[in-house]
Amino acid sequence: MQNLEFIKEFIEEATVHVETVENGLLLFGNGTDEPDTIHGIFRAVHSIKGTAGFFGLQNIIKIAHVMENLLGEVRNGNLAMTNDMVDYLLAANDCLKEMIVDVENSDDRDVSVHIENITAILENRKPNPSIEPVVEFVITDEKNQEVLFADNEKTIITDALKHGHGLYKIRLRLNENIKANPSPVMFFNKLSSIGQIIDSYTDISEVGGLDDILNADINFIFLFTTVLEKTLISLALDIPEEDIVELDIDTKKEDLAQILMKDLDFSNAVQKLEPLSVQRQIGESNTGTTKDIIAHSVAIEEMKSVNSPGSSMISSASPNVDDAGDMVKKAQAVAVDDTVRVHVSLLNDLLNLASEMVLGRNQLLRCLEDHRKEIAGLNSVLQNIDNITTELQEKIMQTRMQPVAKVFNKFPRIIRELSKKLGKDIDLQMEGTEVELDKSIIESLADPLTHLIRNAADHGIERPELRELQGKSKTGHVFLKAYHEGGRVNIDIIDDGAGIKVEKIKAKALERGLMRASEAESMSEREILNMLFQPGFSTAEQVTDVSGRGVGMDVVKTNIEKLGGAIDIMTRPGQGTTFRLALPLTLAIIPSLIVEVAGQKFALPQVNLQEMVRIKPGDPNRKIERCQGAQVLRLRGRLLPIIHLGNVLGLRKEPLDTTKVVRVLVLKIGTKQYGLAVDAIHDGEEILVKPLPKHLGECPCYSGVTILGDGKVAMILNPEGISGKANLRFTEEQPKKSAEEEQSAMESMAESQNLLLFQCSGTETFSLDLSMVARVEPIQASQIERIGEKEYIQFRGDSLRVIRPEQYLPVTRREGQPDKLYVIIPKLVKYPMGILIHRIDDIIQTRVKFNQENIKAKGLVGSTILHNRIVLVINIYDLFELAAPDQYQVHERHSHSGNRRTVLLVEDTPFFAKMERSYLEWAGYRVLYGSNGKEAWEILQNSSVDVVVSDIQMPIMDGYELVKRIRADQGFASLPVIALTSMTDERSRQLGREAGFDFYEAKLDKERILDRLEEALRLRREAG
Amino acid sequence: MTGKVLTFYLGGLLFGLDIVAVKEIQRNIEYTPVPDSPAHIVGLFNMRGQVVTLLDLAYLLNNEKEPEKGRTVCIVLKPKADAPDHIGFLIERTGSVVDIHDDISEGPPANMSGELTRFVKEVVKLNEELLMVIDSEVIFEQ
C-alpha cells in the first residue's frame, strides 16, 4: 500500500505548513510582520490545499480554500489584517492541524463554523479599489463553457497573463501519473516549481472515503498557469499530453496592453508577487509560487556566480523541446533541498551503536595499552581510531540536537490566548531560541515549560489595574531565556509580577497538612518555596481554568528531574519570580567520574561535581570535624556536610575514619552542596546512560546503569537521591551568585559563623559559635555527680566540672531533667568546664546580625533572630567567669590598663567584634574598628593608632596582607600588631609570625589578650 | 503442558522452564551487585552490551537469603514485548532438556508451600524424580 506512505508524507509536510501559518499569523498579531510573512502563510496554505486535493480530503480542502481566499486578499493589499482575522485564521488553522493529525476522520468533522467566519469577513469587507486594474477576461473550456474564478484567482491569472503564460486544465490519474514521481507531495512540489496552481478539485464521485482513495484510481483536476507549452508540461510532469487541455483566455487587447505598460513603467505588480519577480530572472523558465522559493533564489544566485552553461541555457528559453525539458530538470536538480528526512529510530540506533563503539574503543585501548610499544605502528592506529570514534560520536549526537525554538515557538500563541482569557496585558520575550538540546529533552520540555508559562501569566502577572497602582507598567512581561552555563543549558522563566509570598505558601502548606507547624518554624525560605513542588499544592486564590488546579508543579519537578535537570525558584515580593531549569545537553552519553566503595565501582555524573578534596589526617587547614554524629568539613569558610557513599548504600557500617586519608567529592545540586566521601577515585570516563532496569524498583541513589570500559556493569549515582537517602536537610540560604554588586559580593565573602543552637531546661534557645566547641558528648543524667555545690562528670578518665547556663543567666529554669543530656566541651579555654544542655536544636551557618541592645546580661553577647526565634548568643567567658570566678576573674589590674590608648580592632564577624570590643573597652582602651584589612588600612592612614588587633581570615583583604602592608611602611615600623584567630595550630602561628605579627593569640581569651596588649605596648615604649 | 523443558538444579531440587521462554545460558559471568536494592536482586551483568538484571530465584522461592556461593551460571529469559528488560537468575547447575506432556504432569500438590505455588505451574512425574516447572511470567512480575 504505497498510498499509505503518501498519506504519511502528506501529514509530515502539512504539519510543517500549519506551523508556518501559525507562526506567521502570530507575527501579524504582534504587528511584527514583514512583507514576506503573508507570502509565506499564503504559500503554506496553498500547498496544504493542493496536496490535500490528491487525497480528496474535502474538509481540509474547504478550510484551506477559504483561508487562502482571505489571505490572498490580504496579500494583494485589498484587505488589512485585523486582530479578529488573525483569531479566526488561527482557529481555522487549529482545526486544520487537528484534521491533519487525524486525516482518516477529517471528513467527519464539522468545519462550517470556520468557513462561515472567514467567508463573513470576505463578504463584509468594503469594496477596496484594486491598486492595479484587473483585466476583464472570460475563460472558456473546450466545450466553450465559461469558467468562473474567485477574485484572488483572477489576480493570479492576470499576473500570469502579463508574462505570457498559458492557462491549462490538467487531469491527473493518481495511481497512473504519479507513479513516475515518488509521491504526491513531491509531485506537487514539482508542479509548483514550473507553474502556479490556480484551483484544484478531485473527482471523487466514485470514491467513498479515504480507504477507497488509497486503493482506487482517482482523478485529480487542476487549473494551472505556466509559461511552458503543452508538450513541455507533458514532458516535465511525465503525464500524457491528452490529459492537458489548454483554456482559451479571452481578454480585451487594450486592457492587456495597459497592464503591460504599467509593468514596464515601474514593476509594481511584479514586486507584489515576489516569487514571480525572482523567477523572471532566470528567463521565466518557471513561474508561480513554490514552497522553497528561497532555495530557488539561492540556486539562481549560485548559477549566476559560477556562470555555468546551465544558466545561459535557461536564460535563453529555447523553443526546442529537448532543451526545455532539460532545463526544467536542471532547475529542479539545483533546487533540491540539502536535507534528508530520517526516522528518529534510525538516529537512535546510530547513537546506540556509536555509544557501543565508544565503549569498544575504550576496551580496545585498555587491552592494547601494554603492547603499544611492542607492535610497530600500533600507536598511531590506536590514536586514529580514538579520534575518529570520538568525532563520530559527537556528530551523531549532533543529529539529535534541536533548537529550543521548537518548544518556545508555541508560547507566543499561549501567551496571546492567556492574556485575552485573563484580561491581562502580557508581553512575551524570548531569548536564546537557537540554543540546542537533545531531541528527547526538547520533547519532554514542552509540558513543564507550558505549565510554568501559564503559571507566570496566571499567578505571576497581576491584573493591569493592580500593576498601575503599584507603579508598574500596565503590560506584564514574561521573559523566556535559554543559555549555556557550565556544560548545562539553563532556561529561565522570568515574570515581573507579584512574586511569591512565602507566608502564603506556609499558611497553605499548613492548611493542606503538608507540614506541621513545628516544622514550619524552622524552615528556611527556600524550603518553604519548595513546598510548591509538593503534590497537591496550589496557591491560586481562585481556581481558574488556566491553572491552579493543584496538579502540576510536582509533576513539573518530577519531569525535569527525570531529564537529569533541576528546578529552582527565585522570588522577590512585588518584583517578580524566576523559575530556573538547569538541563543537561544530552541524556545519552555523559562524562562521569568512576569512584570506588567497598571494592565496587560507581559512575558519578560530572555535571554535579564541583571539586575533589583530599584530606590528610593531621592537616590543620582541612579537617573533618564532628558535630554530634554529623561530620562536616570546613571548606572556604562554609560547613560542608560529609557523608560516606558506603554508609548511604549500606555497604559499610562504621563511620568515616578520619585517621586515614579521606577523599571527598564536593557535589552541587541546584544550590545544595554536600561532600560525598568515597574509598577511591578512578579515571573520568564517558559513559552511555542506560535506564535503570525496571526490576530494581525504586532505587533513589541511582539514575541509571552503564557498562564500563572493562565490560562490567556499574551503577550511575544520583546525587539528588543520595542526599535524600542520607536525610540531608538543607536549611540555609546559600549566598547569591556574586557579580550583582560589590555589596552582595562582600556579604557573601564575609566569614559566616557556624552556630550550635541548643536549649536548656527553660524555653529559651541559646547558641554558641562552633569554633569554640571542641565536642558535644551525650551523657546520662545518672553520670552527673554532685560534690558540694558543683556538678562533675567523668570525662576521659578525668573529672570535668559541668555547669548549667540557666543557673547563671537571667533565663527561665525548670525543675527536673531528662535522662539523656548533652555536654558541650568548649575549646580555647584555660580551665575546661562542660556546659550541660538538654537538647541540641540545630547547627546552622549564618552571618549573625545582632538585635538592638534590649536583651542584655552578663554572660550573653546579645540576641539575634534565627528561624523566627529569638536566640541568645552566649558569651562563654563571661559565663565561665560567673560560674568559676576564681579561675576566670580577670585581674582587676587590667581594669584601667588601657589608659585611653587607641586600639584598631579588625574583625569581620560581628559576633567576635562585639566581644573583643567589650574586653578592650572594659580595660579602658579607645577602640577604632574596621571590618576588613582594607578598611583598617584606610583608618591607619587617617588616625593615630597605638596597637592593631586583627583577625586573619577576612574578606577583601585578610590579616596577613594587612600586616605585610604595615610592615612594609616606614611610618608603621614600630606599630605592634596582634593576631587574634581561631586557627591556633603551630603551622598557622608560624605563618603569622613570618607575615609580621608580633603576637598570635586565640580569640576570646580575655586575660591573655589584655596581657599581650600591655606587653606589646611596653615593648613599643622601650623600643621608642 | 506439552513440549520441551530446560531443567536445572536450585537448592538441590530439580526445576524446569519452558524452553520457549529461555534466551540462553550464561556461564562464568561477572556480575555487579546493586547495593540498596530489593532483596531479590542479585546484581547486573553485561551480556554483549545488554544489561541483564539477575534475580535471586532461590530467595523468591523460599524467602530465605542463601549465603553467597559464588555461582556463575545463569539462565537468561527472553525479553517480552511488555517487559523489554533482560532478566536472568542464578542456578546451581543445568540439567538437561526433557520432553513433557500432560499425561505425566499435574498441578502443584496441595501441601506445597505458599511461596512455591506462586511460581510452580505444574509438577512433572519423571521416572527418577519430580520436576517442578516454573512459570516464567511470574518471574517477570517480580
mmCIF file with all atom_site columns, N, CA, C and O in Angstrom, chain A residues 417-453:
data_model
loop_
_atom_site.group_PDB
_atom_site.id
_atom_site.type_symbol
_atom_site.label_atom_id
_atom_site.label_alt_id
_atom_site.label_comp_id
_atom_site.label_asym_id
_atom_site.label_entity_id
_atom_site.label_seq_id
_atom_site.pdbx_PDB_ins_code
_atom_site.Cartn_x
_atom_site.Cartn_y
_atom_site.Cartn_z
_atom_site.occupancy
_atom_site.B_iso_or_equiv
_atom_site.pdbx_formal_charge
_atom_site.auth_seq_id
_atom_site.auth_comp_id
_atom_site.auth_asym_id
_atom_site.auth_atom_id
_atom_site.pdbx_PDB_model_num
ATOM 1   N N  . GLU A 1 417 ? -3.301 33.943 23.955 1.00 0.00 ? 417 GLU A N  1
ATOM 2   C CA . GLU A 1 417 ? -4.616 33.483 24.363 1.00 0.00 ? 417 GLU A CA 1
ATOM 3   C C  . GLU A 1 417 ? -4.865 33.702 25.840 1.00 0.00 ? 417 GLU A C  1
ATOM 4   O O  . GLU A 1 417 ? -5.960 34.076 26.255 1.00 0.00 ? 417 GLU A O  1
ATOM 5   N N  . LEU A 1 418 ? -3.820 33.472 26.629 1.00 0.00 ? 418 LEU A N  1
ATOM 6   C CA . LEU A 1 418 ? -3.975 33.652 28.074 1.00 0.00 ? 418 LEU A CA 1
ATOM 7   C C  . LEU A 1 418 ? -4.285 35.106 28.412 1.00 0.00 ? 418 LEU A C  1
ATOM 8   O O  . LEU A 1 418 ? -5.125 35.397 29.253 1.00 0.00 ? 418 LEU A O  1
ATOM 9   N N  . SER A 1 419 ? -3.590 36.013 27.733 1.00 0.00 ? 419 SER A N  1
ATOM 10  C CA . SER A 1 419 ? -3.780 37.406 28.095 1.00 0.00 ? 419 SER A CA 1
ATOM 11  C C  . SER A 1 419 ? -5.214 37.827 27.774 1.00 0.00 ? 419 SER A C  1
ATOM 12  O O  . SER A 1 419 ? -5.802 38.627 28.493 1.00 0.00 ? 419 SER A O  1
ATOM 13  N N  . LYS A 1 420 ? -5.783 37.235 26.748 1.00 0.00 ? 420 LYS A N  1
ATOM 14  C CA . LYS A 1 420 ? -7.186 37.529 26.439 1.00 0.00 ? 420 LYS A CA 1
ATOM 15  C C  . LYS A 1 420 ? -8.093 36.956 27.499 1.00 0.00 ? 420 LYS A C  1
ATOM 16  O O  . LYS A 1 420 ? -8.976 37.611 28.035 1.00 0.00 ? 420 LYS A O  1
ATOM 17  N N  . LYS A 1 421 ? -7.854 35.702 27.788 1.00 0.00 ? 421 LYS A N  1
ATOM 18  C CA . LYS A 1 421 ? -8.718 34.975 28.702 1.00 0.00 ? 421 LYS A CA 1
ATOM 19  C C  . LYS A 1 421 ? -8.674 35.593 30.097 1.00 0.00 ? 421 LYS A C  1
ATOM 20  O O  . LYS A 1 421 ? -9.671 35.673 30.793 1.00 0.00 ? 421 LYS A O  1
ATOM 21  N N  . LEU A 1 422 ? -7.495 36.011 30.501 1.00 0.00 ? 422 LEU A N  1
ATOM 22  C CA . LEU A 1 422 ? -7.325 36.503 31.862 1.00 0.00 ? 422 LEU A CA 1
ATOM 23  C C  . LEU A 1 422 ? -7.536 38.007 31.946 1.00 0.00 ? 422 LEU A C  1
ATOM 24  O O  . LEU A 1 422 ? -7.523 38.574 33.041 1.00 0.00 ? 422 LEU A O  1
ATOM 25  N N  . GLY A 1 423 ? -7.690 38.643 30.810 1.00 0.00 ? 423 GLY A N  1
ATOM 26  C CA . GLY A 1 423 ? -7.860 40.089 30.825 1.00 0.00 ? 423 GLY A CA 1
ATOM 27  C C  . GLY A 1 423 ? -6.621 40.820 31.296 1.00 0.00 ? 423 GLY A C  1
ATOM 28  O O  . GLY A 1 423 ? -6.684 41.847 31.951 1.00 0.00 ? 423 GLY A O  1
ATOM 29  N N  . LYS A 1 424 ? -5.466 40.251 30.995 1.00 0.00 ? 424 LYS A N  1
ATOM 30  C CA . LYS A 1 424 ? -4.223 40.905 31.382 1.00 0.00 ? 424 LYS A CA 1
ATOM 31  C C  . LYS A 1 424 ? -3.455 41.253 30.115 1.00 0.00 ? 424 LYS A C  1
ATOM 32  O O  . LYS A 1 424 ? -3.617 40.610 29.091 1.00 0.00 ? 424 LYS A O  1
ATOM 33  N N  . ASP A 1 425 ? -2.630 42.247 30.263 1.00 0.00 ? 425 ASP A N  1
ATOM 34  C CA . ASP A 1 425 ? -1.756 42.629 29.152 1.00 0.00 ? 425 ASP A CA 1
ATOM 35  C C  . ASP A 1 425 ? -0.421 41.949 29.371 1.00 0.00 ? 425 ASP A C  1
ATOM 36  O O  . ASP A 1 425 ? 0.270  42.265 30.333 1.00 0.00 ? 425 ASP A O  1
ATOM 37  N N  . ILE A 1 426 ? -0.085 41.006 28.538 1.00 0.00 ? 426 ILE A N  1
ATOM 38  C CA . ILE A 1 426 ? 1.174  40.297 28.784 1.00 0.00 ? 426 ILE A CA 1
ATOM 39  C C  . ILE A 1 426 ? 2.017  40.301 27.523 1.00 0.00 ? 426 ILE A C  1
ATOM 40  O O  . ILE A 1 426 ? 1.535  40.041 26.432 1.00 0.00 ? 426 ILE A O  1
ATOM 41  N N  . ASP A 1 427 ? 3.271  40.610 27.739 1.00 0.00 ? 427 ASP A N  1
ATOM 42  C CA . ASP A 1 427 ? 4.196  40.639 26.627 1.00 0.00 ? 427 ASP A CA 1
ATOM 43  C C  . ASP A 1 427 ? 5.224  39.542 26.852 1.00 0.00 ? 427 ASP A C  1
ATOM 44  O O  . ASP A 1 427 ? 5.795  39.430 27.935 1.00 0.00 ? 427 ASP A O  1
ATOM 45  N N  . LEU A 1 428 ? 5.417  38.713 25.849 1.00 0.00 ? 428 LEU A N  1
ATOM 46  C CA . LEU A 1 428 ? 6.378  37.622 25.985 1.00 0.00 ? 428 LEU A CA 1
ATOM 47  C C  . LEU A 1 428 ? 7.621  37.928 25.172 1.00 0.00 ? 428 LEU A C  1
ATOM 48  O O  . LEU A 1 428 ? 7.535  38.289 24.003 1.00 0.00 ? 428 LEU A O  1
ATOM 49  N N  . GLN A 1 429 ? 8.759  37.810 25.816 1.00 0.00 ? 429 GLN A N  1
ATOM 50  C CA . GLN A 1 429 ? 10.009 37.977 25.075 1.00 0.00 ? 429 GLN A CA 1
ATOM 51  C C  . GLN A 1 429 ? 10.801 36.703 25.192 1.00 0.00 ? 429 GLN A C  1
ATOM 52  O O  . GLN A 1 429 ? 10.815 36.071 26.240 1.00 0.00 ? 429 GLN A O  1
ATOM 53  N N  . MET A 1 430 ? 11.458 36.349 24.113 1.00 0.00 ? 430 MET A N  1
ATOM 54  C CA . MET A 1 430 ? 12.230 35.112 24.141 1.00 0.00 ? 430 MET A CA 1
ATOM 55  C C  . MET A 1 430 ? 13.662 35.402 23.714 1.00 0.00 ? 430 MET A C  1
ATOM 56  O O  . MET A 1 430 ? 13.905 36.239 22.873 1.00 0.00 ? 430 MET A O  1
ATOM 57  N N  . GLU A 1 431 ? 14.564 34.680 24.337 1.00 0.00 ? 431 GLU A N  1
ATOM 58  C CA . GLU A 1 431 ? 15.976 34.867 24.005 1.00 0.00 ? 431 GLU A CA 1
ATOM 59  C C  . GLU A 1 431 ? 16.625 33.499 23.971 1.00 0.00 ? 431 GLU A C  1
ATOM 60  O O  . GLU A 1 431 ? 16.241 32.606 24.725 1.00 0.00 ? 431 GLU A O  1
ATOM 61  N N  . GLY A 1 432 ? 17.603 33.361 23.107 1.00 0.00 ? 432 GLY A N  1
ATOM 62  C CA . GLY A 1 432 ? 18.357 32.106 23.055 1.00 0.00 ? 432 GLY A CA 1
ATOM 63  C C  . GLY A 1 432 ? 17.578 30.959 22.449 1.00 0.00 ? 432 GLY A C  1
ATOM 64  O O  . GLY A 1 432 ? 17.792 29.805 22.814 1.00 0.00 ? 432 GLY A O  1
ATOM 65  N N  . THR A 1 433 ? 16.683 31.285 21.510 1.00 0.00 ? 433 THR A N  1
ATOM 66  C CA . THR A 1 433 ? 15.895 30.201 20.909 1.00 0.00 ? 433 THR A CA 1
ATOM 67  C C  . THR A 1 433 ? 16.765 29.278 20.075 1.00 0.00 ? 433 THR A C  1
ATOM 68  O O  . THR A 1 433 ? 16.336 28.205 19.699 1.00 0.00 ? 433 THR A O  1
ATOM 69  N N  . GLU A 1 434 ? 17.991 29.710 19.797 1.00 0.00 ? 434 GLU A N  1
ATOM 70  C CA . GLU A 1 434 ? 18.854 28.880 18.948 1.00 0.00 ? 434 GLU A CA 1
ATOM 71  C C  . GLU A 1 434 ? 19.632 27.849 19.783 1.00 0.00 ? 434 GLU A C  1
ATOM 72  O O  . GLU A 1 434 ? 20.262 26.961 19.228 1.00 0.00 ? 434 GLU A O  1
ATOM 73  N N  . VAL A 1 435 ? 19.567 27.962 21.089 1.00 0.00 ? 435 VAL A N  1
ATOM 74  C CA . VAL A 1 435 ? 20.288 27.020 21.942 1.00 0.00 ? 435 VAL A CA 1
ATOM 75  C C  . VAL A 1 435 ? 19.766 25.604 21.695 1.00 0.00 ? 435 VAL A C  1
ATOM 76  O O  . VAL A 1 435 ? 18.567 25.388 21.639 1.00 0.00 ? 435 VAL A O  1
ATOM 77  N N  . GLU A 1 436 ? 20.691 24.669 21.553 1.00 0.00 ? 436 GLU A N  1
ATOM 78  C CA . GLU A 1 436 ? 20.263 23.328 21.184 1.00 0.00 ? 436 GLU A CA 1
ATOM 79  C C  . GLU A 1 436 ? 20.301 22.352 22.341 1.00 0.00 ? 436 GLU A C  1
ATOM 80  O O  . GLU A 1 436 ? 21.163 22.434 23.215 1.00 0.00 ? 436 GLU A O  1
ATOM 81  N N  . LEU A 1 437 ? 19.344 21.462 22.319 1.00 0.00 ? 437 LEU A N  1
ATOM 82  C CA . LEU A 1 437 ? 19.276 20.403 23.319 1.00 0.00 ? 437 LEU A CA 1
ATOM 83  C C  . LEU A 1 437 ? 18.936 19.100 22.607 1.00 0.00 ? 437 LEU A C  1
ATOM 84  O O  . LEU A 1 437 ? 18.425 19.103 21.507 1.00 0.00 ? 437 LEU A O  1
ATOM 85  N N  . ASP A 1 438 ? 19.186 18.011 23.301 1.00 0.00 ? 438 ASP A N  1
ATOM 86  C CA . ASP A 1 438 ? 18.864 16.715 22.732 1.00 0.00 ? 438 ASP A CA 1
ATOM 87  C C  . ASP A 1 438 ? 17.361 16.627 22.463 1.00 0.00 ? 438 ASP A C  1
ATOM 88  O O  . ASP A 1 438 ? 16.541 17.121 23.223 1.00 0.00 ? 438 ASP A O  1
ATOM 89  N N  . LYS A 1 439 ? 17.052 15.965 21.367 1.00 0.00 ? 439 LYS A N  1
ATOM 90  C CA . LYS A 1 439 ? 15.657 15.840 20.939 1.00 0.00 ? 439 LYS A CA 1
ATOM 91  C C  . LYS A 1 439 ? 14.740 15.338 22.054 1.00 0.00 ? 439 LYS A C  1
ATOM 92  O O  . LYS A 1 439 ? 13.656 15.865 22.273 1.00 0.00 ? 439 LYS A O  1
ATOM 93  N N  . SER A 1 440 ? 15.218 14.306 22.747 1.00 0.00 ? 440 SER A N  1
ATOM 94  C CA . SER A 1 440 ? 14.349 13.734 23.771 1.00 0.00 ? 440 SER A CA 1
ATOM 95  C C  . SER A 1 440 ? 14.087 14.739 24.878 1.00 0.00 ? 440 SER A C  1
ATOM 96  O O  . SER A 1 440 ? 12.996 14.776 25.464 1.00 0.00 ? 440 SER A O  1
ATOM 97  N N  . ILE A 1 441 ? 15.079 15.575 25.168 1.00 0.00 ? 441 ILE A N  1
ATOM 98  C CA . ILE A 1 441 ? 14.881 16.590 26.212 1.00 0.00 ? 441 ILE A CA 1
ATOM 99  C C  . ILE A 1 441 ? 13.904 17.645 25.714 1.00 0.00 ? 441 ILE A C  1
ATOM 100 O O  . ILE A 1 441 ? 12.971 18.033 26.420 1.00 0.00 ? 441 ILE A O  1
ATOM 101 N N  . ILE A 1 442 ? 14.116 18.075 24.473 1.00 0.00 ? 442 ILE A N  1
ATOM 102 C CA . ILE A 1 442 ? 13.222 19.081 23.892 1.00 0.00 ? 442 ILE A CA 1
ATOM 103 C C  . ILE A 1 442 ? 11.777 18.601 23.987 1.00 0.00 ? 442 ILE A C  1
ATOM 104 O O  . ILE A 1 442 ? 10.871 19.331 24.385 1.00 0.00 ? 442 ILE A O  1
ATOM 105 N N  . GLU A 1 443 ? 11.586 17.338 23.644 1.00 0.00 ? 443 GLU A N  1
ATOM 106 C CA . GLU A 1 443 ? 10.223 16.826 23.640 1.00 0.00 ? 443 GLU A CA 1
ATOM 107 C C  . GLU A 1 443 ? 9.614  16.785 25.031 1.00 0.00 ? 443 GLU A C  1
ATOM 108 O O  . GLU A 1 443 ? 8.451  17.119 25.221 1.00 0.00 ? 443 GLU A O  1
ATOM 109 N N  . SER A 1 444 ? 10.428 16.389 25.991 1.00 0.00 ? 444 SER A N  1
ATOM 110 C CA . SER A 1 444 ? 9.861  16.296 27.338 1.00 0.00 ? 444 SER A CA 1
ATOM 111 C C  . SER A 1 444 ? 9.741  17.659 28.005 1.00 0.00 ? 444 SER A C  1
ATOM 112 O O  . SER A 1 444 ? 9.187  17.770 29.089 1.00 0.00 ? 444 SER A O  1
ATOM 113 N N  . LEU A 1 445 ? 10.294 18.679 27.366 1.00 0.00 ? 445 LEU A N  1
ATOM 114 C CA . LEU A 1 445 ? 10.260 20.009 27.985 1.00 0.00 ? 445 LEU A CA 1
ATOM 115 C C  . LEU A 1 445 ? 8.919  20.710 27.767 1.00 0.00 ? 445 LEU A C  1
ATOM 116 O O  . LEU A 1 445 ? 8.545  21.575 28.546 1.00 0.00 ? 445 LEU A O  1
ATOM 117 N N  . ALA A 1 446 ? 8.233  20.317 26.708 1.00 0.00 ? 446 ALA A N  1
ATOM 118 C CA . ALA A 1 446 ? 7.052  21.078 26.316 1.00 0.00 ? 446 ALA A CA 1
ATOM 119 C C  . ALA A 1 446 ? 6.053  21.220 27.471 1.00 0.00 ? 446 ALA A C  1
ATOM 120 O O  . ALA A 1 446 ? 5.625  22.336 27.778 1.00 0.00 ? 446 ALA A O  1
ATOM 121 N N  . ASP A 1 447 ? 5.722  20.122 28.113 1.00 0.00 ? 447 ASP A N  1
ATOM 122 C CA . ASP A 1 447 ? 4.706  20.184 29.161 1.00 0.00 ? 447 ASP A CA 1
ATOM 123 C C  . ASP A 1 447 ? 5.130  21.004 30.369 1.00 0.00 ? 447 ASP A C  1
ATOM 124 O O  . ASP A 1 447 ? 4.411  21.917 30.784 1.00 0.00 ? 447 ASP A O  1
ATOM 125 N N  . PRO A 1 448 ? 6.303  20.706 30.940 1.00 0.00 ? 448 PRO A N  1
ATOM 126 C CA . PRO A 1 448 ? 6.707  21.510 32.099 1.00 0.00 ? 448 PRO A CA 1
ATOM 127 C C  . PRO A 1 448 ? 6.793  23.001 31.775 1.00 0.00 ? 448 PRO A C  1
ATOM 128 O O  . PRO A 1 448 ? 6.333  23.834 32.563 1.00 0.00 ? 448 PRO A O  1
ATOM 129 N N  . LEU A 1 449 ? 7.359  23.319 30.619 1.00 0.00 ? 449 LEU A N  1
ATOM 130 C CA . LEU A 1 449 ? 7.512  24.735 30.275 1.00 0.00 ? 449 LEU A CA 1
ATOM 131 C C  . LEU A 1 449 ? 6.144  25.407 30.095 1.00 0.00 ? 449 LEU A C  1
ATOM 132 O O  . LEU A 1 449 ? 5.927  26.519 30.561 1.00 0.00 ? 449 LEU A O  1
ATOM 133 N N  . THR A 1 450 ? 5.246  24.708 29.423 1.00 0.00 ? 450 THR A N  1
ATOM 134 C CA . THR A 1 450 ? 3.915  25.272 29.245 1.00 0.00 ? 450 THR A CA 1
ATOM 135 C C  . THR A 1 450 ? 3.291  25.561 30.600 1.00 0.00 ? 450 THR A C  1
ATOM 136 O O  . THR A 1 450 ? 2.688  26.612 30.820 1.00 0.00 ? 450 THR A O  1
ATOM 137 N N  . HIS A 1 451 ? 3.459  24.637 31.495 1.00 0.00 ? 451 HIS A N  1
ATOM 138 C CA . HIS A 1 451 ? 2.882  24.831 32.814 1.00 0.00 ? 451 HIS A CA 1
ATOM 139 C C  . HIS A 1 451 ? 3.460  26.077 33.488 1.00 0.00 ? 451 HIS A C  1
ATOM 140 O O  . HIS A 1 451 ? 2.735  26.880 34.064 1.00 0.00 ? 451 HIS A O  1
ATOM 141 N N  . LEU A 1 452 ? 4.782  26.212 33.410 1.00 0.00 ? 452 LEU A N  1
ATOM 142 C CA . LEU A 1 452 ? 5.427  27.347 34.067 1.00 0.00 ? 452 LEU A CA 1
ATOM 143 C C  . LEU A 1 452 ? 5.010  28.658 33.418 1.00 0.00 ? 452 LEU A C  1
ATOM 144 O O  . LEU A 1 452 ? 4.806  29.670 34.103 1.00 0.00 ? 452 LEU A O  1
ATOM 145 N N  . ILE A 1 453 ? 4.866  28.649 32.089 1.00 0.00 ? 453 ILE A N  1
ATOM 146 C CA . ILE A 1 453 ? 4.454  29.861 31.380 1.00 0.00 ? 453 ILE A CA 1
ATOM 147 C C  . ILE A 1 453 ? 3.027  30.233 31.791 1.00 0.00 ? 453 ILE A C  1
ATOM 148 O O  . ILE A 1 453 ? 2.714  31.394 32.073 1.00 0.00 ? 453 ILE A O  1
#
